[in-house]
Coordinates of C-alpha atoms and ligand atoms in Angstrom, one line a residue:
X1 CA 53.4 -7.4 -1.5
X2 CA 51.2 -5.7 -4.3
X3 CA 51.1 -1.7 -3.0
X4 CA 48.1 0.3 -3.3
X5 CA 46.9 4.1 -3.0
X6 CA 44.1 3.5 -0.2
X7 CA 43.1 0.7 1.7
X8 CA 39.4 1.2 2.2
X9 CA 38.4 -0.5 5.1
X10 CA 34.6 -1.1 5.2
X11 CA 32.8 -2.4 8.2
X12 CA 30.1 -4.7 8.4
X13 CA 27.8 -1.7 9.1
X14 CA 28.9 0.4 6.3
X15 CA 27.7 -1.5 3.4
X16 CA 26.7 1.8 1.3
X17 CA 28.4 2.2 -2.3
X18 CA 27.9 5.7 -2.0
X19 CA 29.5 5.9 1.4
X20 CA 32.4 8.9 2.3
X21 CA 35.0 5.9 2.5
X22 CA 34.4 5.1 -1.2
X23 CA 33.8 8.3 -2.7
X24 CA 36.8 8.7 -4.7
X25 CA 37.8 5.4 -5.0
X26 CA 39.9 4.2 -8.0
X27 CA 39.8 0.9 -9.0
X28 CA 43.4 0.7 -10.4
X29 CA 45.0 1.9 -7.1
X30 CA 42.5 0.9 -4.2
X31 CA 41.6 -1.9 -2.5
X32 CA 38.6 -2.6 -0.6
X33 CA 39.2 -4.8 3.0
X34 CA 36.5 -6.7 4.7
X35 CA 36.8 -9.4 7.4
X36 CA 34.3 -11.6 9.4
X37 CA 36.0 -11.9 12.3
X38 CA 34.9 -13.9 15.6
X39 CA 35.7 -11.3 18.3
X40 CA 32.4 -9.1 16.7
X41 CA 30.4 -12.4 16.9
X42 CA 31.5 -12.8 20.4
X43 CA 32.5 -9.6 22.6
X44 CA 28.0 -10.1 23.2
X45 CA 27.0 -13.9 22.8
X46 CA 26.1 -12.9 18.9
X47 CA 22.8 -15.1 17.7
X48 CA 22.8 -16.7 15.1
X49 CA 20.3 -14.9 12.9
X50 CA 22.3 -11.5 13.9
X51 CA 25.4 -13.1 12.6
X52 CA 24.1 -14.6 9.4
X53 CA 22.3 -11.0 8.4
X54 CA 25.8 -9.4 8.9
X55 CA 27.9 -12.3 6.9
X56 CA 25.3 -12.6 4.2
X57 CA 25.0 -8.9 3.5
X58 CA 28.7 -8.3 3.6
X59 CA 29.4 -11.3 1.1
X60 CA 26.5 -9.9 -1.1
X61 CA 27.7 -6.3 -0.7
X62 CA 31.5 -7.2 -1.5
X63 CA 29.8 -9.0 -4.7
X64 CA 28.3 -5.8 -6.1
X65 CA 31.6 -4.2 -5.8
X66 CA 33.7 -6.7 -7.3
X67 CA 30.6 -6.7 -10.3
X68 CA 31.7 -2.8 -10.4
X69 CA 35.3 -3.9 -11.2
X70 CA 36.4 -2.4 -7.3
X71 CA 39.3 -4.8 -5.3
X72 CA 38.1 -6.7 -2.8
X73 CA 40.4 -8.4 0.0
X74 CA 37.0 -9.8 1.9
X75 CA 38.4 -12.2 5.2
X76 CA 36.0 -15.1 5.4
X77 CA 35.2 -16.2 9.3
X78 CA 37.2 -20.0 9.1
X79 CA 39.8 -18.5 6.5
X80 CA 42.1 -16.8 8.3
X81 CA 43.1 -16.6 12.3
X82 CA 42.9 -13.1 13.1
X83 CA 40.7 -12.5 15.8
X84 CA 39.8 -8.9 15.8
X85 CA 39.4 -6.4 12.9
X86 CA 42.9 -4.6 13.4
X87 CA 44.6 -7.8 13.3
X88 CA 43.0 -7.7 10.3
X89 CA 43.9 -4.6 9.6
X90 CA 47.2 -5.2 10.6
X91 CA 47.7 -7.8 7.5
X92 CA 46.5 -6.0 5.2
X93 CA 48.9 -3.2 5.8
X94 CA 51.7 -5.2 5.6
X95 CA 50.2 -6.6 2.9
X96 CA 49.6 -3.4 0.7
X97 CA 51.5 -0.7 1.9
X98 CA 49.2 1.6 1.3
X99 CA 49.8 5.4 1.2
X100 CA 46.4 5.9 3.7
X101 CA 43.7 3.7 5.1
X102 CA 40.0 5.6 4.9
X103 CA 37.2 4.6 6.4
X104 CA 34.1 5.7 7.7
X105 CA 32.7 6.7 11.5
X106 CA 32.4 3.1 13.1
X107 CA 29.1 2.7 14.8
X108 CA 30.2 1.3 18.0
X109 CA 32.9 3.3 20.5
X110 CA 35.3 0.2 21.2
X111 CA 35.6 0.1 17.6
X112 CA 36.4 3.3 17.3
X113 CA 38.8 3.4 20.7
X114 CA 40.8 0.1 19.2
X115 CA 41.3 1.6 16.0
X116 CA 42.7 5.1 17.4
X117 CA 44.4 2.6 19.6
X118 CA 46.4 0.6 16.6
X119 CA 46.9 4.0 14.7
X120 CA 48.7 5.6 18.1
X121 CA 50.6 2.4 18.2
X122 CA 52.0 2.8 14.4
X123 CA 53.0 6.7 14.7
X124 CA 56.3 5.2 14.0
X125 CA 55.5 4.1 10.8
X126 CA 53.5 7.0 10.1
X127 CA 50.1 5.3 9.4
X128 CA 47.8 7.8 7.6
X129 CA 44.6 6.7 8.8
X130 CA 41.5 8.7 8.1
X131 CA 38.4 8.7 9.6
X132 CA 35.7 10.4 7.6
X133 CA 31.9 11.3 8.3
X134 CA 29.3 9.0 8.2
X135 CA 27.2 10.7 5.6
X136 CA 24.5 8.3 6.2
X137 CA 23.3 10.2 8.9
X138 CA 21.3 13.1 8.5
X139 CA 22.5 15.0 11.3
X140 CA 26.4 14.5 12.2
X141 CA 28.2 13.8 15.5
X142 CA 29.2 17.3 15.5
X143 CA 26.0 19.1 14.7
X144 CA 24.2 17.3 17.2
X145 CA 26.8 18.2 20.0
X146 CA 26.1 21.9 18.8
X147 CA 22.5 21.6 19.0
X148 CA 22.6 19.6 22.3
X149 CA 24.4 22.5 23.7
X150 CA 21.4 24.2 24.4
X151 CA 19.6 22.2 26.5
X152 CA 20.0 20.9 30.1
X153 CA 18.0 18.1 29.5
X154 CA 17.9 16.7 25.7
X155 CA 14.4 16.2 24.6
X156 CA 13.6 14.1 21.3
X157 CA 10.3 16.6 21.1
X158 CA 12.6 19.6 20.2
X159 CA 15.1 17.9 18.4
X160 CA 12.5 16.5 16.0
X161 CA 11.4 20.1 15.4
X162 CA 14.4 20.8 14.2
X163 CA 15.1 18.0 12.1
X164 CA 12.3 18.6 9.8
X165 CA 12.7 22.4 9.9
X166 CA 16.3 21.8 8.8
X167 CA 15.9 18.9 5.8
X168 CA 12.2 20.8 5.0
X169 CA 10.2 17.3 5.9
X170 CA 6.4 17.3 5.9
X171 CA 6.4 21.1 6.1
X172 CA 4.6 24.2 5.1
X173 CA 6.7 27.0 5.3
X174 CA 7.7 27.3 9.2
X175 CA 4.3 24.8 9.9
X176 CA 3.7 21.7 9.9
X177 CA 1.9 20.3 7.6
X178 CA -1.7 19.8 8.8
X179 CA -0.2 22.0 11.4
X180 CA 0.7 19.8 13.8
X181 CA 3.6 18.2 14.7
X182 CA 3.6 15.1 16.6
X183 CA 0.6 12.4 15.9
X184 CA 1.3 10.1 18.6
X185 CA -1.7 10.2 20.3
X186 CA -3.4 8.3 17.6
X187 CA -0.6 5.8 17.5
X188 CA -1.6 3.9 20.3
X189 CA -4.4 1.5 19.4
X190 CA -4.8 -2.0 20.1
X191 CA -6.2 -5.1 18.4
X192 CA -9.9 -6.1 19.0
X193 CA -10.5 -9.4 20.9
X194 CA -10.7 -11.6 17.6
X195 CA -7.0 -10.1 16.7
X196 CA -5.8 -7.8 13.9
X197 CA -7.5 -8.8 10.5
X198 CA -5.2 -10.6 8.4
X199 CA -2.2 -8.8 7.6
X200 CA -0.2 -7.6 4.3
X201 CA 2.9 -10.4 4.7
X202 CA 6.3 -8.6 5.3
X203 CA 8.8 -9.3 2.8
X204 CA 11.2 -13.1 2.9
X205 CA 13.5 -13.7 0.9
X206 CA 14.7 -18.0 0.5
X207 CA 18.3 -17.6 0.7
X208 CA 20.6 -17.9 -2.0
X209 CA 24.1 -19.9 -2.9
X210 CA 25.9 -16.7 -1.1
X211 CA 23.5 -16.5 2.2
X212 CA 23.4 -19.6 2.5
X213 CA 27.0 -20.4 3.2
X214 CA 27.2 -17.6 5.7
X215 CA 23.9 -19.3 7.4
X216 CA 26.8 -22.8 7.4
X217 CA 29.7 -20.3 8.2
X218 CA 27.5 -19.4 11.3
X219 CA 26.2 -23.2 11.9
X220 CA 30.0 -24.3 11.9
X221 CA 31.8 -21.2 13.8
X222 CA 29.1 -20.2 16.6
X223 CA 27.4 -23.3 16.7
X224 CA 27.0 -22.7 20.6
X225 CA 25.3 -19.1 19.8
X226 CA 21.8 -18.5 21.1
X227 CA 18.9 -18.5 17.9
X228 CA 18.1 -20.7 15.6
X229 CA 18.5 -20.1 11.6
X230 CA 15.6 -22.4 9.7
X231 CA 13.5 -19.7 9.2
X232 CA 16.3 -16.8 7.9
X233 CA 14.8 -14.8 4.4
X234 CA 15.8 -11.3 5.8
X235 CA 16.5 -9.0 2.3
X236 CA 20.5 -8.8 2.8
X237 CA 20.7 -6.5 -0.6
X238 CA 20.3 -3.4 -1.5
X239 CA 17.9 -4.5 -4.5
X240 CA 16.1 -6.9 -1.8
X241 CA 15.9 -3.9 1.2
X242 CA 14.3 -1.5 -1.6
X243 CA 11.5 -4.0 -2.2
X244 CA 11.1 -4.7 1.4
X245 CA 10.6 -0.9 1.7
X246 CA 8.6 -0.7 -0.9
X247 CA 6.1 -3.6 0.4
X248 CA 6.6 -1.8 3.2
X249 CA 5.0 1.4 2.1
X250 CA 2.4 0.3 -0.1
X251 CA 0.8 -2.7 1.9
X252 CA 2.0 -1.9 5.8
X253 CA 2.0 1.8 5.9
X254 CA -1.8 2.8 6.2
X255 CA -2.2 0.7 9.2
X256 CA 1.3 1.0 10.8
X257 CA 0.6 4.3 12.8
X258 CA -2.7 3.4 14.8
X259 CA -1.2 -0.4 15.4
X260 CA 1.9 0.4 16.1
X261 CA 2.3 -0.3 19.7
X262 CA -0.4 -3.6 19.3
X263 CA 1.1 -7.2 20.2
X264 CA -0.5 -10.5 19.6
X265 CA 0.3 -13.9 20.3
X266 CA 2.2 -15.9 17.3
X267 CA 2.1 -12.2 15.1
X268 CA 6.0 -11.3 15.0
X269 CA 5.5 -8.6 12.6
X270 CA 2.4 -6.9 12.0
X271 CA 2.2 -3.6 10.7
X272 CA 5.8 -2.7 11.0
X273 CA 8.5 -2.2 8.6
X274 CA 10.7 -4.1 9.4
X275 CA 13.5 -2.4 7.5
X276 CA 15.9 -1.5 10.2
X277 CA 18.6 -4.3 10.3
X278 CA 18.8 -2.9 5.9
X279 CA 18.9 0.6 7.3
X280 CA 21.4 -0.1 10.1
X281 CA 23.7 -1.7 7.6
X282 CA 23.6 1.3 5.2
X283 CA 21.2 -0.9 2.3
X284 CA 19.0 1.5 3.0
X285 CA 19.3 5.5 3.0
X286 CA 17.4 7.3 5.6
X287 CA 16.6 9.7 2.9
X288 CA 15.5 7.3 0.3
X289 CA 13.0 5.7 3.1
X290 CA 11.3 8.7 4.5
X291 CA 10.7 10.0 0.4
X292 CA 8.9 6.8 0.4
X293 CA 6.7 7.6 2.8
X294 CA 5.4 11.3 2.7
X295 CA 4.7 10.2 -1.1
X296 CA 2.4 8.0 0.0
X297 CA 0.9 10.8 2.2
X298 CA 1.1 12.9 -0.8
X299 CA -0.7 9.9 -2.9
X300 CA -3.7 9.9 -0.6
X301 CA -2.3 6.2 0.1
X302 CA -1.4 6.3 3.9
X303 CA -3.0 8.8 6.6
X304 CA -0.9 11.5 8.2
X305 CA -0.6 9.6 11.2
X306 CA 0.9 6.8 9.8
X307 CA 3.9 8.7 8.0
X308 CA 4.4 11.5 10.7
X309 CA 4.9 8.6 13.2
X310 CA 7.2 6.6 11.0
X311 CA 9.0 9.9 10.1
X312 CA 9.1 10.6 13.4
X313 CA 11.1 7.2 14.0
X314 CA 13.8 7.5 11.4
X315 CA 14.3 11.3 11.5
X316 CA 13.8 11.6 14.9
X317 CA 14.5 9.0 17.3
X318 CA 17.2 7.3 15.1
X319 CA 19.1 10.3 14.5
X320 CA 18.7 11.4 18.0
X321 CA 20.0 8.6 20.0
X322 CA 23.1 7.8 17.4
X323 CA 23.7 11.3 18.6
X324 CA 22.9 10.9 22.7
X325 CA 25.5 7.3 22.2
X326 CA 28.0 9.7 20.8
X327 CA 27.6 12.6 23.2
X328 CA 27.5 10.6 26.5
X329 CA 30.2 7.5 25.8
X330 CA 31.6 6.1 27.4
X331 CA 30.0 7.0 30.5
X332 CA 26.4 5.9 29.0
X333 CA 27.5 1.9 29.3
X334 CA 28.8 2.6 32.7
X335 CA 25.9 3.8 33.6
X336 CA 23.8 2.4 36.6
X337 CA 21.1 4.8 38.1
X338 CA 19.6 2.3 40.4
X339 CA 22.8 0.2 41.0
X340 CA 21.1 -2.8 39.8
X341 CA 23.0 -6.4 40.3
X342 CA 20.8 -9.0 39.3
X343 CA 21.7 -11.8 36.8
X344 CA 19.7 -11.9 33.6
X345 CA 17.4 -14.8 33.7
X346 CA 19.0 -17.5 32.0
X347 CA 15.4 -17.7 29.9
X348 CA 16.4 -14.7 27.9
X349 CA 18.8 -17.2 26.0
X350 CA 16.2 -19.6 25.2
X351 CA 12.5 -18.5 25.7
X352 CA 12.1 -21.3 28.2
X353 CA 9.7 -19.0 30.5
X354 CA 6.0 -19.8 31.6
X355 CA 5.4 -15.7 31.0
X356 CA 3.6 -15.9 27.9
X357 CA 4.4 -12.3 27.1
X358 CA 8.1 -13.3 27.5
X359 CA 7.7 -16.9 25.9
X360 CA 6.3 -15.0 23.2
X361 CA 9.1 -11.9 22.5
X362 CA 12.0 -14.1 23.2
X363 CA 10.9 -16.5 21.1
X364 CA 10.6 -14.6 17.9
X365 CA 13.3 -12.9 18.6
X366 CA 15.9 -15.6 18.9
X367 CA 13.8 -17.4 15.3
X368 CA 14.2 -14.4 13.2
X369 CA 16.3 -12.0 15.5
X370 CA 13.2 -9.1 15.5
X371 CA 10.6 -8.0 17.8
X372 CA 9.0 -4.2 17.1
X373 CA 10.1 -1.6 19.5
X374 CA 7.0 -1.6 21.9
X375 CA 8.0 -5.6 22.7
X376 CA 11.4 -4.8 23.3
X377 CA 10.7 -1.5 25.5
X378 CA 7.5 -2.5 27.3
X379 CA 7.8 -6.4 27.8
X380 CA 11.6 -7.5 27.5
X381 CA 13.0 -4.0 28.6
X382 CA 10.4 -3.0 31.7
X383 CA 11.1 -6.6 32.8
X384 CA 15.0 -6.3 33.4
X385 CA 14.2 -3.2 34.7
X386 CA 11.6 -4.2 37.4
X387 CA 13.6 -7.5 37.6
X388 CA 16.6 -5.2 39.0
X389 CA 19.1 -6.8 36.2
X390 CA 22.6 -5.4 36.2
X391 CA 22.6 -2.6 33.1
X392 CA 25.4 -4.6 31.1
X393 CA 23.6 -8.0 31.4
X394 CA 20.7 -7.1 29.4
X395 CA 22.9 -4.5 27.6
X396 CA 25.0 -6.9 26.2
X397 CA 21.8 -9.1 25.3
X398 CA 20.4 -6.6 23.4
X399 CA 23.4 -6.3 21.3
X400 CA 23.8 -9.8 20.4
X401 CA 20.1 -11.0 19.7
X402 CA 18.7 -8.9 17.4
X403 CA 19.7 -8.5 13.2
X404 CA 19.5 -4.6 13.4
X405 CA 21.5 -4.0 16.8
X406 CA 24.7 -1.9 16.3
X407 CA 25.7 -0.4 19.4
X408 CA 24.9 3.7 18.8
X409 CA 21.4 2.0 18.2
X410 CA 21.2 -0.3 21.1
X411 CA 23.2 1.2 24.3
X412 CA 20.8 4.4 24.4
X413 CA 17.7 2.6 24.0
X414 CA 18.4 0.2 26.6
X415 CA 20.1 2.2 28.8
X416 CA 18.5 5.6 28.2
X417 CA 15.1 4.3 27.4
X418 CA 14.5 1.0 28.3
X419 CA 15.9 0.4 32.1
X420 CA 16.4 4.6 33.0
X421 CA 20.5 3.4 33.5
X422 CA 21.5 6.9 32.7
X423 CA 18.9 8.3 35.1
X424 CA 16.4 10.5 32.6
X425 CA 19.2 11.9 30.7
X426 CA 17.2 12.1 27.3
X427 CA 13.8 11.1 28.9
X428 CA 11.6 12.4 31.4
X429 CA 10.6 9.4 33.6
X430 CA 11.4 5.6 33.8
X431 CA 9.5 3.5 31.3
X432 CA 7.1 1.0 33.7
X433 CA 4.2 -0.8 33.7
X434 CA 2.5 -3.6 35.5
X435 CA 1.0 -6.8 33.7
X436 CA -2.5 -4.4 33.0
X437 CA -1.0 -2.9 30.3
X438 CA 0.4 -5.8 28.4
X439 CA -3.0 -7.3 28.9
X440 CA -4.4 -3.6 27.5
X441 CA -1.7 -3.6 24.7
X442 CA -2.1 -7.5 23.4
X443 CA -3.3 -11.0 24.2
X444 CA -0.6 -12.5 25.8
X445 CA -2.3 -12.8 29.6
X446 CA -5.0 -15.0 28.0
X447 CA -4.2 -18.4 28.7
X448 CA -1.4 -17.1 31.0
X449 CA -0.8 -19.3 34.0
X450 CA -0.3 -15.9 35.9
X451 CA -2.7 -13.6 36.3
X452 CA -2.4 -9.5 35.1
X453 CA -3.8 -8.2 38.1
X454 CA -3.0 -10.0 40.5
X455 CA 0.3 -8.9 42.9
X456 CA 0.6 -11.7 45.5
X457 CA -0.1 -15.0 45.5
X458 CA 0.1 -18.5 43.7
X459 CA -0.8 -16.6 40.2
X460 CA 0.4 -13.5 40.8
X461 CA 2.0 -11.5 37.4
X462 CA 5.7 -11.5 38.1
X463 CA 5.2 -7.7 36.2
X464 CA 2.4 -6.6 38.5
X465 CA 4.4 -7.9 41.6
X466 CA 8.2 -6.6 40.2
X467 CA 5.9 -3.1 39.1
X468 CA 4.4 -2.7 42.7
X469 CA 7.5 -3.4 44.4
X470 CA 9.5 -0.9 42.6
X471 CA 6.5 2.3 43.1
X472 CA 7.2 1.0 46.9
X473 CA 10.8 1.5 46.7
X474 CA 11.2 4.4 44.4
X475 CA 7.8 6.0 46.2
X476 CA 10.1 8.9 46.8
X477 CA 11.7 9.7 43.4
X478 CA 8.3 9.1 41.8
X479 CA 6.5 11.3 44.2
X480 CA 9.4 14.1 43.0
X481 CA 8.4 13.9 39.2
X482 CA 5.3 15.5 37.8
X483 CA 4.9 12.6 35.1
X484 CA 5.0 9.9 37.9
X485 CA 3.4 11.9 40.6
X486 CA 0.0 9.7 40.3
X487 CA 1.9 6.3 40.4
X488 CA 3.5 7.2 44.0
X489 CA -0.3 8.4 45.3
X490 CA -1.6 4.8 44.0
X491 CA 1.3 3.2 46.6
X492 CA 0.9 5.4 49.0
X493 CA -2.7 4.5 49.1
X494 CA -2.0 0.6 49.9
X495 CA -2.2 -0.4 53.4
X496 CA 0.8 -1.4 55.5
X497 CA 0.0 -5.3 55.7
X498 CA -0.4 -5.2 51.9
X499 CA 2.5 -3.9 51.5
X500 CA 4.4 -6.1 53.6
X501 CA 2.7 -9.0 51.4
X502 CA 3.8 -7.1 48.1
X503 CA 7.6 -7.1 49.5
X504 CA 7.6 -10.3 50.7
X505 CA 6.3 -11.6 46.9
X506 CA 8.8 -9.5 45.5
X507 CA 11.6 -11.4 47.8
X508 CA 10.1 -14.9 46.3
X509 CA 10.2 -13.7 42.3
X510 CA 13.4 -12.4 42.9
X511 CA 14.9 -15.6 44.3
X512 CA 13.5 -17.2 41.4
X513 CA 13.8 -15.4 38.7
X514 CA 15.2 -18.5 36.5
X515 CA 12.2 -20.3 37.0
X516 CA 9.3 -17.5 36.3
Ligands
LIG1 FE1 3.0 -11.5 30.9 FE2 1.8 -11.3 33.3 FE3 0.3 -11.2 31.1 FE4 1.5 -13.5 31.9 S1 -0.1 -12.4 33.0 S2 1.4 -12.7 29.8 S3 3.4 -12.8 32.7 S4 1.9 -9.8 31.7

């Protein structure tokens, strides 16, 4: 047994040198502890591309801090049988001794309940386990609960206000700047018929000796897992996730804000940034990222409405729903506002759809484990939705396809945003649309073998006919809401034999859902 001051346990999402968990870390009496370990590929069906971005910036991160002299214990996935990160953590206390473990704030509740779980189980032995602050975070679990006191209904409008009063971002004095607030308005063009002119490349990296033996770790442990891994060159450094950010900002930025809800065929990146899996994972500072970009306002190199809206993203929305996750678990993952029961399609899995929209999300998604946020929302979120998909079917999917997904990130926007499971909690209306406005929004319907507006029928849309079907059952609850008012008058204006048809169209697509 070789003793040791503090065991430093550092998740897979906490790769920040600067992190609480490390701050006063000594390298003659601490010991860093990191573990690949099957139950986090597996608890979701993990794809592969979401695995390999964890391994490989793990094995790269646990590099840089043996290169700074720190001790490393790092738990390869295939070197060890422990099946869960406290069995791990288990080991390594018997292994070291130590006088405390520290960590930071996990990102996911079961984490968080399994570890207070292992530490009540120990009181015997007295383990000193401490649990500091994620100082990532601009705003903390706490402060957020105090400010969320104040409101019946949490709003991201007013808690963005107060984010950039509070850290001083794009602000003059109490205004701000170019007095107003919220730019989103202009973010909401779409591509002309010919397409999006060509577009700066986003940032790939060919994967070295290190990522690629996590992309074989992942071939040889999850070789069942959904995804594919030919085309991986995510940055998975720090060094890497600065460039990306960087490319980002200089070549992306000016066009990201009136594109930023555009799709197009065989375009899985566009104008975004594409950043999130680094900033997820801690590579990235929050800080660091928004500095970026209001210089580039300041430099007369990206229009207001580009940086407001991707401020708006990461000091806003970000911070907003890690807070919602941690206010309203665990009843948030429970949640089931329309008692929903359906299976998920089996075609999430594999893209096998005729749907081009859906062909066309899943597919990228499950190649490089990204889609931008309006594919996720509008086209594989509204879909489960409309589809009447059980909450923790497409919950769990979520979680295990995409690179960036960590559940304080994923549960609230799929349950709060994406499929209204919570029932308007943080959001004043459920998220729908028909096929019109994926037609409106991208090219996707051209060359469809349904048609966008048609509702019944040989070619009907299965989103036009799933969209109609639910104003006609929900006619009610819509009727009651101001901003859904209008959808319940344009159901209420369809005759009774059409909607009979409409319901009857609905019964068909939902029988066979597998084979849309
Ligand atoms: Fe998707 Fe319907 Fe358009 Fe086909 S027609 S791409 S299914 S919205």
């Amino acid at each position: 047994m070789k003793k040791c001051r503090h065991l430093v346990f550092v998740l897979g999402d906490q790769l920040d040198e600067h992190s609480s968990a490390l701050a006063d870390f000594d390298s003659d009496r601490d010991v860093v502890l990191m573990a690949e370990v099957a139950e986090e590929s597996t608890h979701v069906w993990s794809a592969k591309p979401r695995s390999a971005f964890f391994f490989a910036a793990m094995r790269h991160f646990a590099e840089a801090l043996r290169a700074k002299e720190y001790s490393v214990d790092y738990r390869r996935i295939g070197t060890h049988d422990f099946a869960s990160l406290v069995d791990v953590l288990a080991d390594a206390i018997k292994h070291y001794a130590p006088d405390k473990v520290v960590m930071v704030e996990p990102g996911d509740w079961r984490v968080e309940q399994q570890l207070s779980a292992f530490a009540a189980a120990r009181q015997a032995i007295k383990l000193n386990l401490v649990i500091r602050e994620d100082q990532h975070f601009m705003c903390s679990r706490t402060e957020f609960a105090e400010w969320a006191k104040g409101y019946k209904r949490l709003r991201l409008e007013y808690f963005y206000r107060m984010m950039r009063k509070r850290h001083g971002v794009m602000m003059e004095g109490d205004a701000p700047v170019q007095g107003r607030w919220n730019f989103d308005a202009e973010n909401r063009g779409a591509f002309p018929k010919g397409g999006p002119k060509p577009i700066p490349p986003t940032m790939r990296v060919a994967p070295d000796a290190i990522t690629i033996g996590a992309i074989a770790d992942v071939e040889a442990y999850f070789a069942e897992h959904p995804g594919t891994l030919d085309a991986f060159a995510w940055p998975v450094t720090r060094r890497d996730a600065l460039s990306a950010l960087k490319q980002f900002v200089d070549e992306r930025l000016p066009m990201f804000g009136e594109f930023q809800d555009a799709m197009w065929t065989n375009e899985p990146f566009l104008y975004h940034a594409h950043i999130s899996a680094a900033l997820n994972l801690k590579l990235l500072n929050p800080r660091e990222v928004i500095a970026a970009a209001i210089a580039a306002l300041e430099g007369g190199r990206a229009p207001i409405e580009a940086v407001e809206g991707f401020v708006r993203q990461v000091i806003g929305w970000r911070e907003f729903i890690r807070g919602v996750y941690w206010l309203e678990m665990p009843g948030l993952r429970e949640s089931n506002h329309f008692n929903h029961d359906r299976k998920l399609p089996a075609w999430y899995w594999t893209g096998d759809t005729k749907m081009n929209c859906m062909r066309d999300t899943i597919g990228q998604t499950l190649k490089y484990g990204y889609a931008h946020h309006i594919q996720r929302l509008m086209v594989t979120g509204i879909f489960s939705l409309l589809a009447e998909v059980a909450p923790k079917d497409i919950e769990d999917w979520y979680l295990a396809v995409y690179i960036d997904a960590v559940e304080w990130v994923e549960l609230p926007n799929v349950a709060g945003m994406a499929i209204y499971a919570n029932g308007g909690r943080f959001t004043s209306k459920p998220y729908i649309a028909s096929g019109q406005y994926i037609k409106r929004m991208s090219n996707y319907c051209s060359g469809c073998r349904y048609k966008p507006e048609v509702k019944t029928g040989a070619t009907a849309c299965p989103f036009t006919t799933l969209y109609w079907y639910f104003l006609d059952k929900h006619e009610e609850m819509l009727a009651g809401n101001p901003r859904t008012s209008l959808m319940a008058k344009s159901i209420a204006k369809m005759s009774v034999q059409d909607r009979e048809a409409l319901r009857a169209q609905a019964g068909v697509t939902f029988e066979n859902l597998d084979k849309l």
